[in-house]
């Protein structure tokens, strides 16, 4: 029995990144009310039960997310065309979000994550866009890992998708990151970790049939005095190249190479390069990453995501560590609205000074009610069982990375179970 695919892969990717553009790399918000939600409830067999527990190595790694998200998160907002002048449309966007490290949002603080205005279709930019404000910007991800391998979000201004500059399109953005000054009321010492960040993208370059190349770079200048509470300030940078191949077994493939220095390595524990990391990072702090992410839909009732990633982090203070991970998420639809989803991922992280490598393998089985049979069909209402297994070298890291605390003690395995909803709209 064949099942109609209600949402194509491209359309789903567009929704994931909150964009109305034909290319999900450039997240211009579509008019209307849109958002994202994940929430659920679960428990664990560890330590006699208790809050849902998750399996990850923490540090500079990311965990496989199916049946392994112990938090709750939502973001939503509205975009409206507020003016039109000739062929130019002015769009205003306002979004809020809320995050809880547990299953209950409770009275968690709501924050503003988007507040910006765009002028779309400017003739002097050959159809490009100008914008000012706070926004999501150039933030594709590896869905299974919830890892935005490049993320240029922030508050600033930019010119996007300028045409007539060769085979591709050029974008430039200026951001001010960590724009906070700390004053000690006693000593009057003023400190800051603020930085000025400039992002450059030359993308949508056709390189082969159904294949395009994006080149992205960030240059970060640390601000403030070298003798303040946060210590010396450093500049940094990153360069990235992404090859995107469409029409691969009904889906697509992304291959990426990235290199960052100093603040250009991005934040710890989120995998994001492109935005400013700590300006205390000097030129000895480096990150190199190579990955391949494939999402395919060869049959109406069968889809799959596969990821392989290698990342090396270096610094004089902590030495060198390499994270290697491989994972797969197959999705098989039994009916138009019921599918079986599984996810298997394995991680290995080397340690300096000859210490043994940390290893973790996580597997999840999740019967799922879904809006369609496709890999990206949402909403999904899931029941899940997750099993994690790790070696002795990883025990401390698994306990430290778990939202429920060190419930695994000296054990090297655990099981969790529960229910979760995920949707974007």
PDB file of C-alpha atoms in Angstrom, residues 38-327:
ATOM      1  CA  UNK A  38       8.891  19.884  21.936  1.00  0.00           C
ATOM      2  CA  UNK A  39       7.599  18.642  25.268  1.00  0.00           C
ATOM      3  CA  UNK A  40       7.009  15.370  27.044  1.00  0.00           C
ATOM      4  CA  UNK A  41       7.158  13.305  30.185  1.00  0.00           C
ATOM      5  CA  UNK A  42       9.253  10.313  31.101  1.00  0.00           C
ATOM      6  CA  UNK A  43      11.160   8.398  33.744  1.00  0.00           C
ATOM      7  CA  UNK A  44      14.156   6.116  34.151  1.00  0.00           C
ATOM      8  CA  UNK A  45      15.024   2.763  35.638  1.00  0.00           C
ATOM      9  CA  UNK A  46      18.150   4.276  37.207  1.00  0.00           C
ATOM     10  CA  UNK A  47      18.305   4.813  40.963  1.00  0.00           C
ATOM     11  CA  UNK A  48      14.772   3.537  41.530  1.00  0.00           C
ATOM     12  CA  UNK A  49      13.152   5.909  39.038  1.00  0.00           C
ATOM     13  CA  UNK A  50      12.719   9.646  39.062  1.00  0.00           C
ATOM     14  CA  UNK A  51      13.014  12.335  36.398  1.00  0.00           C
ATOM     15  CA  UNK A  52      13.671  11.240  32.855  1.00  0.00           C
ATOM     16  CA  UNK A  53      17.393  10.734  32.338  1.00  0.00           C
ATOM     17  CA  UNK A  54      19.358  11.237  29.160  1.00  0.00           C
ATOM     18  CA  UNK A  55      22.533   9.860  27.637  1.00  0.00           C
ATOM     19  CA  UNK A  56      25.314  12.101  26.368  1.00  0.00           C
ATOM     20  CA  UNK A  57      29.006  12.782  26.923  1.00  0.00           C
ATOM     21  CA  UNK A  58      28.664  16.548  27.337  1.00  0.00           C
ATOM     22  CA  UNK A  59      31.662  18.802  26.726  1.00  0.00           C
ATOM     23  CA  UNK A  60      32.019  19.671  23.051  1.00  0.00           C
ATOM     24  CA  UNK A  61      29.742  16.841  21.895  1.00  0.00           C
ATOM     25  CA  UNK A  62      26.019  16.657  21.119  1.00  0.00           C
ATOM     26  CA  UNK A  63      23.697  13.777  21.984  1.00  0.00           C
ATOM     27  CA  UNK A  64      21.320  11.848  19.722  1.00  0.00           C
ATOM     28  CA  UNK A  65      17.960  13.366  20.475  1.00  0.00           C
ATOM     29  CA  UNK A  66      15.138  10.877  19.736  1.00  0.00           C
ATOM     30  CA  UNK A  67      13.811   9.685  23.100  1.00  0.00           C
ATOM     31  CA  UNK A  68      16.768  11.471  24.654  1.00  0.00           C
ATOM     32  CA  UNK A  69      15.562  15.028  25.286  1.00  0.00           C
ATOM     33  CA  UNK A  70      14.915  15.652  28.960  1.00  0.00           C
ATOM     34  CA  UNK A  71      13.955  19.287  28.489  1.00  0.00           C
ATOM     35  CA  UNK A  72      11.003  21.249  27.133  1.00  0.00           C
ATOM     36  CA  UNK A  73      11.348  24.019  24.554  1.00  0.00           C
ATOM     37  CA  UNK A  74       9.094  26.246  22.490  1.00  0.00           C
ATOM     38  CA  UNK A  75       9.480  29.261  20.235  1.00  0.00           C
ATOM     39  CA  UNK A  76       6.759  31.028  18.304  1.00  0.00           C
ATOM     40  CA  UNK A  77       5.820  34.366  16.846  1.00  0.00           C
ATOM     41  CA  UNK A  78       4.311  36.376  14.051  1.00  0.00           C
ATOM     42  CA  UNK A  79       5.554  37.931  10.833  1.00  0.00           C
ATOM     43  CA  UNK A  80       3.562  40.595   9.007  1.00  0.00           C
ATOM     44  CA  UNK A  81       4.030  42.721   5.906  1.00  0.00           C
ATOM     45  CA  UNK A  82       3.824  46.230   7.368  1.00  0.00           C
ATOM     46  CA  UNK A  83       4.474  48.344   4.268  1.00  0.00           C
ATOM     47  CA  UNK A  84       5.024  48.146   0.544  1.00  0.00           C
ATOM     48  CA  UNK A  85       6.808  50.628  -1.706  1.00  0.00           C
ATOM     49  CA  UNK A  86       6.855  49.676  -5.356  1.00  0.00           C
ATOM     50  CA  UNK A  87       8.384  46.212  -5.575  1.00  0.00           C
ATOM     51  CA  UNK A  88       9.856  46.395  -2.065  1.00  0.00           C
ATOM     52  CA  UNK A  89       8.038  44.699   0.829  1.00  0.00           C
ATOM     53  CA  UNK A  90       8.806  45.558   4.468  1.00  0.00           C
ATOM     54  CA  UNK A  91       8.341  42.601   6.819  1.00  0.00           C
ATOM     55  CA  UNK A  92       8.339  42.784  10.651  1.00  0.00           C
ATOM     56  CA  UNK A  93       8.936  39.699  12.811  1.00  0.00           C
ATOM     57  CA  UNK A  94       8.556  39.199  16.582  1.00  0.00           C
ATOM     58  CA  UNK A  95       9.149  35.819  18.282  1.00  0.00           C
ATOM     59  CA  UNK A  96       9.433  34.653  21.889  1.00  0.00           C
ATOM     60  CA  UNK A  97      10.724  31.412  23.402  1.00  0.00           C
ATOM     61  CA  UNK A  98      10.796  29.451  26.655  1.00  0.00           C
ATOM     62  CA  UNK A  99      13.078  26.655  27.864  1.00  0.00           C
ATOM     63  CA  UNK A 100      12.920  24.293  30.844  1.00  0.00           C
ATOM     64  CA  UNK A 101      15.658  21.750  31.680  1.00  0.00           C
ATOM     65  CA  UNK A 102      12.896  19.426  32.939  1.00  0.00           C
ATOM     66  CA  UNK A 103       9.562  18.255  31.529  1.00  0.00           C
ATOM     67  CA  UNK A 104       7.549  21.114  33.067  1.00  0.00           C
ATOM     68  CA  UNK A 105       7.646  24.656  31.651  1.00  0.00           C
ATOM     69  CA  UNK A 106       6.128  25.948  34.909  1.00  0.00           C
ATOM     70  CA  UNK A 107       6.775  29.674  35.242  1.00  0.00           C
ATOM     71  CA  UNK A 108       9.889  29.703  33.090  1.00  0.00           C
ATOM     72  CA  UNK A 109      11.016  33.049  31.773  1.00  0.00           C
ATOM     73  CA  UNK A 110       9.890  33.986  28.261  1.00  0.00           C
ATOM     74  CA  UNK A 111      12.534  35.685  26.142  1.00  0.00           C
ATOM     75  CA  UNK A 112      12.525  37.566  22.850  1.00  0.00           C
ATOM     76  CA  UNK A 113      14.494  35.709  20.181  1.00  0.00           C
ATOM     77  CA  UNK A 114      13.440  37.647  17.079  1.00  0.00           C
ATOM     78  CA  UNK A 115      12.614  41.317  16.682  1.00  0.00           C
ATOM     79  CA  UNK A 116      13.634  42.655  13.287  1.00  0.00           C
ATOM     80  CA  UNK A 117      12.463  44.318  10.084  1.00  0.00           C
ATOM     81  CA  UNK A 118      13.416  43.375   6.524  1.00  0.00           C
ATOM     82  CA  UNK A 119      13.186  45.303   3.280  1.00  0.00           C
ATOM     83  CA  UNK A 120      12.807  42.621   0.621  1.00  0.00           C
ATOM     84  CA  UNK A 121      13.346  42.950  -3.129  1.00  0.00           C
ATOM     85  CA  UNK A 122      15.616  46.006  -3.261  1.00  0.00           C
ATOM     86  CA  UNK A 123      16.569  46.890  -6.831  1.00  0.00           C
ATOM     87  CA  UNK A 124      19.991  48.316  -5.910  1.00  0.00           C
ATOM     88  CA  UNK A 125      20.810  44.924  -4.327  1.00  0.00           C
ATOM     89  CA  UNK A 126      19.648  43.072  -7.455  1.00  0.00           C
ATOM     90  CA  UNK A 127      16.614  41.740  -5.597  1.00  0.00           C
ATOM     91  CA  UNK A 128      18.417  41.301  -2.263  1.00  0.00           C
ATOM     92  CA  UNK A 129      17.220  42.104   1.255  1.00  0.00           C
ATOM     93  CA  UNK A 130      18.316  44.596   3.932  1.00  0.00           C
ATOM     94  CA  UNK A 131      17.475  43.992   7.597  1.00  0.00           C
ATOM     95  CA  UNK A 132      18.107  45.359  11.107  1.00  0.00           C
ATOM     96  CA  UNK A 133      17.287  43.831  14.534  1.00  0.00           C
ATOM     97  CA  UNK A 134      17.563  40.545  16.418  1.00  0.00           C
ATOM     98  CA  UNK A 135      17.025  37.389  14.416  1.00  0.00           C
ATOM     99  CA  UNK A 136      17.832  33.786  13.541  1.00  0.00           C
ATOM    100  CA  UNK A 137      20.393  33.870  10.759  1.00  0.00           C
ATOM    101  CA  UNK A 138      22.054  31.123   8.720  1.00  0.00           C
ATOM    102  CA  UNK A 139      21.524  28.228  11.109  1.00  0.00           C
ATOM    103  CA  UNK A 140      21.149  24.834   9.362  1.00  0.00           C
ATOM    104  CA  UNK A 141      21.373  21.786  11.576  1.00  0.00           C
ATOM    105  CA  UNK A 142      21.927  18.056  11.783  1.00  0.00           C
ATOM    106  CA  UNK A 143      18.462  17.182  13.028  1.00  0.00           C
ATOM    107  CA  UNK A 144      19.318  13.925  14.806  1.00  0.00           C
ATOM    108  CA  UNK A 145      21.900  15.725  16.948  1.00  0.00           C
ATOM    109  CA  UNK A 146      19.929  18.984  17.294  1.00  0.00           C
ATOM    110  CA  UNK A 147      23.232  20.523  16.239  1.00  0.00           C
ATOM    111  CA  UNK A 148      23.321  23.803  14.353  1.00  0.00           C
ATOM    112  CA  UNK A 149      26.804  23.257  13.015  1.00  0.00           C
ATOM    113  CA  UNK A 150      26.873  26.895  11.988  1.00  0.00           C
ATOM    114  CA  UNK A 151      24.745  29.528  13.708  1.00  0.00           C
ATOM    115  CA  UNK A 152      25.024  33.250  12.991  1.00  0.00           C
ATOM    116  CA  UNK A 153      22.064  34.327  15.132  1.00  0.00           C
ATOM    117  CA  UNK A 154      22.263  37.644  16.900  1.00  0.00           C
ATOM    118  CA  UNK A 155      21.440  41.348  16.982  1.00  0.00           C
ATOM    119  CA  UNK A 156      22.760  43.390  14.114  1.00  0.00           C
ATOM    120  CA  UNK A 157      22.138  44.358  10.496  1.00  0.00           C
ATOM    121  CA  UNK A 158      22.815  42.904   7.113  1.00  0.00           C
ATOM    122  CA  UNK A 159      22.423  42.725   3.346  1.00  0.00           C
ATOM    123  CA  UNK A 160      21.330  39.309   2.085  1.00  0.00           C
ATOM    124  CA  UNK A 161      21.410  37.437  -1.208  1.00  0.00           C
ATOM    125  CA  UNK A 162      22.837  40.232  -3.313  1.00  0.00           C
ATOM    126  CA  UNK A 163      22.718  39.221  -6.976  1.00  0.00           C
ATOM    127  CA  UNK A 164      24.970  40.072  -9.928  1.00  0.00           C
ATOM    128  CA  UNK A 165      28.143  38.974  -8.114  1.00  0.00           C
ATOM    129  CA  UNK A 166      29.118  35.942 -10.168  1.00  0.00           C
ATOM    130  CA  UNK A 167      27.491  32.520 -10.124  1.00  0.00           C
ATOM    131  CA  UNK A 168      26.385  32.757  -6.473  1.00  0.00           C
ATOM    132  CA  UNK A 169      24.834  35.309  -4.128  1.00  0.00           C
ATOM    133  CA  UNK A 170      26.620  37.366  -1.496  1.00  0.00           C
ATOM    134  CA  UNK A 171      25.460  38.185   2.038  1.00  0.00           C
ATOM    135  CA  UNK A 172      27.082  40.359   4.699  1.00  0.00           C
ATOM    136  CA  UNK A 173      25.988  40.835   8.319  1.00  0.00           C
ATOM    137  CA  UNK A 174      27.274  42.829  11.302  1.00  0.00           C
ATOM    138  CA  UNK A 175      26.492  41.618  14.838  1.00  0.00           C
ATOM    139  CA  UNK A 176      27.231  42.778  18.378  1.00  0.00           C
ATOM    140  CA  UNK A 177      27.565  39.754  20.691  1.00  0.00           C
ATOM    141  CA  UNK A 178      27.498  39.593  24.511  1.00  0.00           C
ATOM    142  CA  UNK A 179      26.737  43.304  24.681  1.00  0.00           C
ATOM    143  CA  UNK A 180      26.866  43.417  28.503  1.00  0.00           C
ATOM    144  CA  UNK A 181      29.114  45.352  30.874  1.00  0.00           C
ATOM    145  CA  UNK A 182      29.637  44.154  34.466  1.00  0.00           C
ATOM    146  CA  UNK A 183      30.461  46.704  37.153  1.00  0.00           C
ATOM    147  CA  UNK A 184      31.669  45.772  40.632  1.00  0.00           C
ATOM    148  CA  UNK A 185      29.990  48.240  43.059  1.00  0.00           C
ATOM    149  CA  UNK A 186      32.969  48.065  45.427  1.00  0.00           C
ATOM    150  CA  UNK A 187      36.068  48.103  43.237  1.00  0.00           C
ATOM    151  CA  UNK A 188      34.371  49.815  40.280  1.00  0.00           C
ATOM    152  CA  UNK A 189      36.120  47.371  37.963  1.00  0.00           C
ATOM    153  CA  UNK A 190      34.279  47.159  34.654  1.00  0.00           C
ATOM    154  CA  UNK A 191      34.494  43.974  32.621  1.00  0.00           C
ATOM    155  CA  UNK A 192      32.946  42.748  29.394  1.00  0.00           C
ATOM    156  CA  UNK A 193      33.015  39.779  27.031  1.00  0.00           C
ATOM    157  CA  UNK A 194      31.431  41.738  24.202  1.00  0.00           C
ATOM    158  CA  UNK A 195      32.560  41.246  20.626  1.00  0.00           C
ATOM    159  CA  UNK A 196      31.940  42.671  17.194  1.00  0.00           C
ATOM    160  CA  UNK A 197      31.263  39.936  14.641  1.00  0.00           C
ATOM    161  CA  UNK A 198      31.202  40.220  10.884  1.00  0.00           C
ATOM    162  CA  UNK A 199      29.782  37.383   8.784  1.00  0.00           C
ATOM    163  CA  UNK A 200      30.325  36.794   5.083  1.00  0.00           C
ATOM    164  CA  UNK A 201      28.481  34.246   2.959  1.00  0.00           C
ATOM    165  CA  UNK A 202      28.924  33.529  -0.718  1.00  0.00           C
ATOM    166  CA  UNK A 203      26.407  30.843  -1.448  1.00  0.00           C
ATOM    167  CA  UNK A 204      24.081  29.026  -3.812  1.00  0.00           C
ATOM    168  CA  UNK A 205      27.028  28.476  -6.142  1.00  0.00           C
ATOM    169  CA  UNK A 206      26.157  25.796  -8.721  1.00  0.00           C
ATOM    170  CA  UNK A 207      29.029  23.293  -8.836  1.00  0.00           C
ATOM    171  CA  UNK A 208      27.420  20.165 -10.309  1.00  0.00           C
ATOM    172  CA  UNK A 209      23.998  18.908 -11.366  1.00  0.00           C
ATOM    173  CA  UNK A 210      21.605  19.460  -8.449  1.00  0.00           C
ATOM    174  CA  UNK A 211      24.570  20.461  -6.273  1.00  0.00           C
ATOM    175  CA  UNK A 212      25.479  23.837  -4.763  1.00  0.00           C
ATOM    176  CA  UNK A 213      28.280  25.200  -2.599  1.00  0.00           C
ATOM    177  CA  UNK A 214      28.089  27.704   0.271  1.00  0.00           C
ATOM    178  CA  UNK A 215      31.190  29.434   1.652  1.00  0.00           C
ATOM    179  CA  UNK A 216      30.798  31.139   5.042  1.00  0.00           C
ATOM    180  CA  UNK A 217      33.246  33.083   7.199  1.00  0.00           C
ATOM    181  CA  UNK A 218      33.153  34.986  10.502  1.00  0.00           C
ATOM    182  CA  UNK A 219      35.635  37.521  11.845  1.00  0.00           C
ATOM    183  CA  UNK A 220      35.307  38.323  15.560  1.00  0.00           C
ATOM    184  CA  UNK A 221      36.949  41.202  17.435  1.00  0.00           C
ATOM    185  CA  UNK A 222      37.019  41.008  21.243  1.00  0.00           C
ATOM    186  CA  UNK A 223      36.306  44.256  23.078  1.00  0.00           C
ATOM    187  CA  UNK A 224      37.125  45.669  26.505  1.00  0.00           C
ATOM    188  CA  UNK A 225      40.358  45.961  28.494  1.00  0.00           C
ATOM    189  CA  UNK A 226      42.822  43.105  28.748  1.00  0.00           C
ATOM    190  CA  UNK A 227      43.155  43.554  32.506  1.00  0.00           C
ATOM    191  CA  UNK A 228      39.486  43.259  33.453  1.00  0.00           C
ATOM    192  CA  UNK A 229      37.904  40.348  35.348  1.00  0.00           C
ATOM    193  CA  UNK A 230      37.651  38.197  32.228  1.00  0.00           C
ATOM    194  CA  UNK A 231      41.346  38.532  31.354  1.00  0.00           C
ATOM    195  CA  UNK A 232      42.990  39.265  27.977  1.00  0.00           C
ATOM    196  CA  UNK A 233      40.710  39.749  24.954  1.00  0.00           C
ATOM    197  CA  UNK A 234      41.322  37.871  21.737  1.00  0.00           C
ATOM    198  CA  UNK A 235      40.094  38.054  18.170  1.00  0.00           C
ATOM    199  CA  UNK A 236      39.005  34.972  16.261  1.00  0.00           C
ATOM    200  CA  UNK A 237      37.633  33.652  13.006  1.00  0.00           C
ATOM    201  CA  UNK A 238      36.056  30.674  11.298  1.00  0.00           C
ATOM    202  CA  UNK A 239      35.671  29.445   7.719  1.00  0.00           C
ATOM    203  CA  UNK A 240      33.192  26.837   6.505  1.00  0.00           C
ATOM    204  CA  UNK A 241      32.272  25.178   3.223  1.00  0.00           C
ATOM    205  CA  UNK A 242      29.060  23.210   2.650  1.00  0.00           C
ATOM    206  CA  UNK A 243      28.190  21.165  -0.421  1.00  0.00           C
ATOM    207  CA  UNK A 244      24.481  20.408  -0.754  1.00  0.00           C
ATOM    208  CA  UNK A 245      23.252  17.752  -3.132  1.00  0.00           C
ATOM    209  CA  UNK A 246      19.516  17.561  -3.813  1.00  0.00           C
ATOM    210  CA  UNK A 247      17.509  14.741  -5.424  1.00  0.00           C
ATOM    211  CA  UNK A 248      19.370  11.984  -3.564  1.00  0.00           C
ATOM    212  CA  UNK A 249      16.948   9.061  -3.163  1.00  0.00           C
ATOM    213  CA  UNK A 250      14.094  11.513  -2.707  1.00  0.00           C
ATOM    214  CA  UNK A 251      16.067  13.625  -0.263  1.00  0.00           C
ATOM    215  CA  UNK A 252      19.380  15.392   0.020  1.00  0.00           C
ATOM    216  CA  UNK A 253      22.950  15.247   1.312  1.00  0.00           C
ATOM    217  CA  UNK A 254      25.123  17.869   3.017  1.00  0.00           C
ATOM    218  CA  UNK A 255      28.909  17.578   3.288  1.00  0.00           C
ATOM    219  CA  UNK A 256      30.694  20.172   5.405  1.00  0.00           C
ATOM    220  CA  UNK A 257      34.234  21.208   6.359  1.00  0.00           C
ATOM    221  CA  UNK A 258      34.813  23.814   9.116  1.00  0.00           C
ATOM    222  CA  UNK A 259      37.771  25.390  10.912  1.00  0.00           C
ATOM    223  CA  UNK A 260      37.741  27.942  13.736  1.00  0.00           C
ATOM    224  CA  UNK A 261      40.331  29.751  15.867  1.00  0.00           C
ATOM    225  CA  UNK A 262      39.888  31.560  19.214  1.00  0.00           C
ATOM    226  CA  UNK A 263      36.348  32.924  19.641  1.00  0.00           C
ATOM    227  CA  UNK A 264      35.676  31.483  16.171  1.00  0.00           C
ATOM    228  CA  UNK A 265      35.269  27.985  17.623  1.00  0.00           C
ATOM    229  CA  UNK A 266      31.852  29.066  18.951  1.00  0.00           C
ATOM    230  CA  UNK A 267      30.248  28.011  22.194  1.00  0.00           C
ATOM    231  CA  UNK A 268      31.061  24.864  24.169  1.00  0.00           C
ATOM    232  CA  UNK A 269      28.459  22.127  24.269  1.00  0.00           C
ATOM    233  CA  UNK A 270      26.268  23.322  21.394  1.00  0.00           C
ATOM    234  CA  UNK A 271      28.368  22.611  18.325  1.00  0.00           C
ATOM    235  CA  UNK A 272      27.671  26.055  16.903  1.00  0.00           C
ATOM    236  CA  UNK A 273      30.353  27.811  14.932  1.00  0.00           C
ATOM    237  CA  UNK A 274      29.792  31.151  13.238  1.00  0.00           C
ATOM    238  CA  UNK A 275      28.804  33.134  16.341  1.00  0.00           C
ATOM    239  CA  UNK A 276      31.231  34.429  18.979  1.00  0.00           C
ATOM    240  CA  UNK A 277      32.750  32.070  21.488  1.00  0.00           C
ATOM    241  CA  UNK A 278      34.509  33.385  24.575  1.00  0.00           C
ATOM    242  CA  UNK A 279      36.906  36.240  23.810  1.00  0.00           C
ATOM    243  CA  UNK A 280      39.204  34.717  26.441  1.00  0.00           C
ATOM    244  CA  UNK A 281      40.055  32.015  23.865  1.00  0.00           C
ATOM    245  CA  UNK A 282      43.442  32.687  22.274  1.00  0.00           C
ATOM    246  CA  UNK A 283      44.912  31.492  18.991  1.00  0.00           C
ATOM    247  CA  UNK A 284      45.851  28.184  20.642  1.00  0.00           C
ATOM    248  CA  UNK A 285      42.136  27.261  20.820  1.00  0.00           C
ATOM    249  CA  UNK A 286      41.147  25.571  17.552  1.00  0.00           C
ATOM    250  CA  UNK A 287      38.352  23.429  16.176  1.00  0.00           C
ATOM    251  CA  UNK A 288      38.314  21.350  12.999  1.00  0.00           C
ATOM    252  CA  UNK A 289      35.155  19.575  11.857  1.00  0.00           C
ATOM    253  CA  UNK A 290      34.195  17.348   8.914  1.00  0.00           C
ATOM    254  CA  UNK A 291      30.707  15.868   8.608  1.00  0.00           C
ATOM    255  CA  UNK A 292      28.196  14.322   6.258  1.00  0.00           C
ATOM    256  CA  UNK A 293      24.431  14.447   6.876  1.00  0.00           C
ATOM    257  CA  UNK A 294      22.065  12.572   4.564  1.00  0.00           C
ATOM    258  CA  UNK A 295      18.265  12.608   4.756  1.00  0.00           C
ATOM    259  CA  UNK A 296      16.486  10.431   2.189  1.00  0.00           C
ATOM    260  CA  UNK A 297      12.937   9.358   1.321  1.00  0.00           C
ATOM    261  CA  UNK A 298      13.348   6.581  -1.276  1.00  0.00           C
ATOM    262  CA  UNK A 299       9.803   5.250  -0.684  1.00  0.00           C
ATOM    263  CA  UNK A 300       6.584   6.925   0.427  1.00  0.00           C
ATOM    264  CA  UNK A 301       6.569   4.815   3.578  1.00  0.00           C
ATOM    265  CA  UNK A 302      10.306   4.687   4.291  1.00  0.00           C
ATOM    266  CA  UNK A 303      12.815   7.442   5.069  1.00  0.00           C
ATOM    267  CA  UNK A 304      16.099   7.706   6.901  1.00  0.00           C
ATOM    268  CA  UNK A 305      18.633  10.195   8.239  1.00  0.00           C
ATOM    269  CA  UNK A 306      22.302   9.216   8.494  1.00  0.00           C
ATOM    270  CA  UNK A 307      25.148  11.254   9.986  1.00  0.00           C
ATOM    271  CA  UNK A 308      28.897  10.791  10.309  1.00  0.00           C
ATOM    272  CA  UNK A 309      31.028  13.458  12.014  1.00  0.00           C
ATOM    273  CA  UNK A 310      34.656  13.981  13.071  1.00  0.00           C
ATOM    274  CA  UNK A 311      35.673  16.941  15.226  1.00  0.00           C
ATOM    275  CA  UNK A 312      39.002  17.840  16.806  1.00  0.00           C
ATOM    276  CA  UNK A 313      39.310  20.454  19.576  1.00  0.00           C
ATOM    277  CA  UNK A 314      42.680  21.779  20.680  1.00  0.00           C
ATOM    278  CA  UNK A 315      43.956  24.190  23.324  1.00  0.00           C
ATOM    279  CA  UNK A 316      47.052  24.657  25.436  1.00  0.00           C
ATOM    280  CA  UNK A 317      44.966  24.505  28.630  1.00  0.00           C
ATOM    281  CA  UNK A 318      43.027  21.279  27.994  1.00  0.00           C
ATOM    282  CA  UNK A 319      45.058  19.520  25.325  1.00  0.00           C
ATOM    283  CA  UNK A 320      43.579  17.801  22.292  1.00  0.00           C
ATOM    284  CA  UNK A 321      40.333  15.822  22.084  1.00  0.00           C
ATOM    285  CA  UNK A 322      38.627  14.193  19.100  1.00  0.00           C
ATOM    286  CA  UNK A 323      34.906  13.424  18.894  1.00  0.00           C
ATOM    287  CA  UNK A 324      33.795  10.831  16.348  1.00  0.00           C
ATOM    288  CA  UNK A 325      30.146   9.923  15.923  1.00  0.00           C
ATOM    289  CA  UNK A 326      27.973   7.875  13.578  1.00  0.00           C
ATOM    290  CA  UNK A 327      24.187   7.632  13.760  1.00  0.00           C
TER     291      UNK A 327
END
